[in-house]
């Protein structure tokens, strides 16, 4: 019952009147409801902790409902009073520090997101390659050929790159055929001498 009362009087009623203030473009009403929402946000944050420690206190929930009614009342103007006496002076004096902390937290969270995103992609790629290499050799070779092709075609100037290995790399042939391993330059010179003979 208490939750429904707080929901009805603490959020739905003020939300409707906030809507009316925005619709009518009445600055006085708009400021009044903005002060209420700031106080209500602080109340909700504090309530999360006080519910844990003070729920055993007699009439605790009834006091919360009375506090919300006091905040909303046009006669007591509780939210306006709390905002002007406590919240505004405190936030005004600490505004620069709060802004700096928020900017740092935003930067750190972005850096952490990028870092963990890269790590996650690396882990996923490694797992996919491992699964492919364990399960099917043909699929593994196909994946490897695609990845090597992609790596060799990426250049800043957009010029096509030969798809073969670089000249200094060694070309390894299958030991099943019994052919010796030789470097590309050696195979090119052997190939060119073979074409000269013909």
XYZ file of C-alpha atoms in Angstrom:
198
model
C 0.000 0.000 0.000
C 2.847 2.363 0.876
C 4.607 1.721 -2.443
C 1.424 2.500 -4.373
C 0.916 5.700 -2.412
C 4.473 6.836 -3.125
C 4.073 5.896 -6.772
C 0.794 7.751 -7.104
C 1.598 10.866 -5.082
C 5.358 10.935 -5.522
C 5.639 10.361 -9.264
C 2.402 10.191 -11.238
C 0.732 13.295 -9.780
C 3.877 15.474 -10.175
C 4.530 14.008 -13.622
C 1.103 15.089 -14.810
C 1.513 18.605 -13.433
C 5.026 18.792 -14.911
C 3.481 17.949 -18.266
C 0.922 20.733 -17.811
C 3.689 23.198 -16.862
C 5.682 22.345 -19.972
C 2.572 22.507 -22.148
C 1.478 25.887 -20.794
C 5.049 27.254 -20.891
C 4.496 28.819 -17.477
C 8.036 29.463 -16.210
C 6.977 29.725 -12.571
C 5.271 26.314 -12.641
C 8.116 24.830 -14.633
C 10.705 25.954 -12.049
C 8.492 24.708 -9.196
C 8.270 21.201 -10.671
C 11.955 21.099 -11.579
C 12.801 21.840 -7.934
C 10.419 19.071 -6.877
C 12.024 16.516 -9.206
C 15.519 17.360 -7.971
C 14.433 16.923 -4.337
C 12.491 13.757 -5.187
C 15.558 12.272 -6.931
C 17.642 12.919 -3.799
C 14.862 11.473 -1.637
C 14.684 8.320 -3.772
C 18.465 7.886 -3.577
C 18.462 8.321 0.207
C 15.422 6.046 0.508
C 17.376 3.160 -1.016
C 19.715 3.163 1.982
C 17.296 4.222 4.706
C 14.899 1.403 3.792
C 17.623 -1.080 4.720
C 18.445 0.431 8.120
C 15.242 2.155 9.258
C 12.451 -0.108 8.040
C 12.017 -1.411 11.615
C 11.340 2.109 12.888
C 7.660 2.544 13.908
C 5.621 4.491 11.344
C 8.625 4.689 9.004
C 6.571 4.181 5.837
C 3.856 6.523 7.007
C 6.511 9.185 7.637
C 7.766 8.734 4.079
C 4.280 9.333 2.694
C 3.887 12.389 4.917
C 7.269 13.699 3.706
C 6.238 13.358 0.047
C 2.926 15.092 0.805
C 4.875 17.905 2.519
C 7.106 18.216 -0.576
C 4.078 18.478 -2.861
C 1.861 20.734 -0.799
C 1.309 24.194 -2.276
C 0.886 25.509 1.286
C 4.164 24.224 2.741
C 6.175 24.360 -0.519
C 8.509 21.755 0.955
C 10.445 20.987 -2.198
C 11.048 24.674 -2.887
C 12.162 25.263 0.699
C 14.622 22.324 0.699
C 15.955 23.250 -2.716
C 16.572 26.921 -1.890
C 17.960 26.384 1.621
C 20.146 23.293 1.097
C 20.414 21.842 -2.396
C 21.053 24.977 -4.477
C 23.803 26.407 -2.223
C 25.525 23.024 -1.946
C 25.411 22.300 -5.668
C 26.495 25.843 -6.531
C 29.594 25.613 -4.342
C 30.544 22.131 -5.628
C 29.443 22.480 -9.252
C 32.940 22.667 -10.788
C 34.174 19.608 -8.867
C 31.040 17.635 -9.784
C 31.409 18.562 -13.470
C 35.093 17.552 -13.441
C 34.248 14.207 -11.823
C 31.508 13.556 -14.373
C 33.836 14.332 -17.291
C 36.540 12.043 -15.854
C 34.029 9.267 -15.229
C 32.713 9.625 -18.785
C 36.230 9.452 -20.246
C 37.170 6.456 -18.098
C 33.984 4.619 -18.958
C 34.552 5.202 -22.681
C 38.164 3.988 -22.431
C 37.062 0.931 -20.453
C 34.317 0.182 -22.980
C 36.786 0.347 -25.874
C 39.360 -1.768 -24.003
C 36.904 -4.500 -23.032
C 35.297 -4.383 -26.472
C 38.655 -5.065 -28.129
C 39.396 -7.837 -25.658
C 36.002 -9.394 -26.247
C 36.454 -9.347 -30.012
C 39.911 -10.892 -29.693
C 38.608 -13.654 -27.448
C 35.699 -14.336 -29.817
C 37.984 -14.435 -32.853
C 40.434 -16.750 -31.092
C 37.626 -19.055 -29.999
C 36.214 -19.182 -33.531
C 39.597 -19.979 -35.058
C 40.332 -22.602 -32.392
C 36.958 -24.261 -32.919
C 37.447 -24.257 -36.670
C 40.978 -25.634 -36.477
C 39.973 -28.411 -34.087
C 36.827 -29.353 -35.953
C 37.509 -29.034 -39.654
C 40.874 -28.556 -41.279
C 39.402 -27.323 -44.573
C 37.387 -24.620 -42.828
C 40.478 -23.563 -40.909
C 42.496 -23.255 -44.121
C 39.709 -21.253 -45.734
C 39.510 -18.888 -42.757
C 43.269 -18.509 -42.758
C 43.339 -17.713 -46.483
C 40.599 -15.095 -46.079
C 42.358 -13.446 -43.161
C 45.693 -13.364 -45.010
C 43.967 -11.952 -48.095
C 42.304 -9.242 -46.005
C 45.576 -8.352 -44.309
C 47.476 -8.073 -47.577
C 44.853 -5.897 -49.298
C 44.593 -3.306 -46.522
C 46.696 -0.290 -47.465
C 46.354 3.428 -46.985
C 46.927 4.339 -50.647
C 44.336 1.948 -52.039
C 46.802 0.289 -54.422
C 46.302 -3.452 -54.919
C 48.816 -5.664 -53.228
C 49.950 -8.981 -54.683
C 48.276 -11.828 -52.889
C 51.426 -13.949 -52.625
C 53.818 -13.899 -49.695
C 56.398 -11.099 -49.508
C 59.722 -11.752 -51.303
C 61.683 -12.269 -48.110
C 59.226 -14.809 -46.733
C 59.953 -18.493 -47.111
C 57.577 -20.603 -49.116
C 56.916 -23.876 -47.375
C 55.675 -26.762 -49.389
C 54.094 -29.921 -48.166
C 56.571 -32.523 -46.992
C 54.276 -35.193 -48.499
C 55.559 -34.344 -51.990
C 59.164 -34.488 -50.873
C 60.030 -31.071 -52.256
C 62.656 -29.094 -50.358
C 61.744 -25.811 -48.705
C 63.173 -22.742 -50.404
C 62.772 -19.014 -50.291
C 60.726 -17.181 -52.890
C 63.750 -15.537 -54.412
C 65.386 -18.942 -54.773
C 62.247 -20.409 -56.350
C 61.983 -17.438 -58.722
C 65.582 -17.853 -59.833
C 65.005 -21.586 -60.273
C 61.824 -20.873 -62.220
C 63.486 -18.282 -64.409
C 66.402 -20.614 -65.191
C 63.869 -23.297 -66.090
C 62.113 -20.963 -68.538
C 65.402 -19.934 -70.075
C 66.178 -23.576 -70.884
C 62.974 -23.939 -72.876
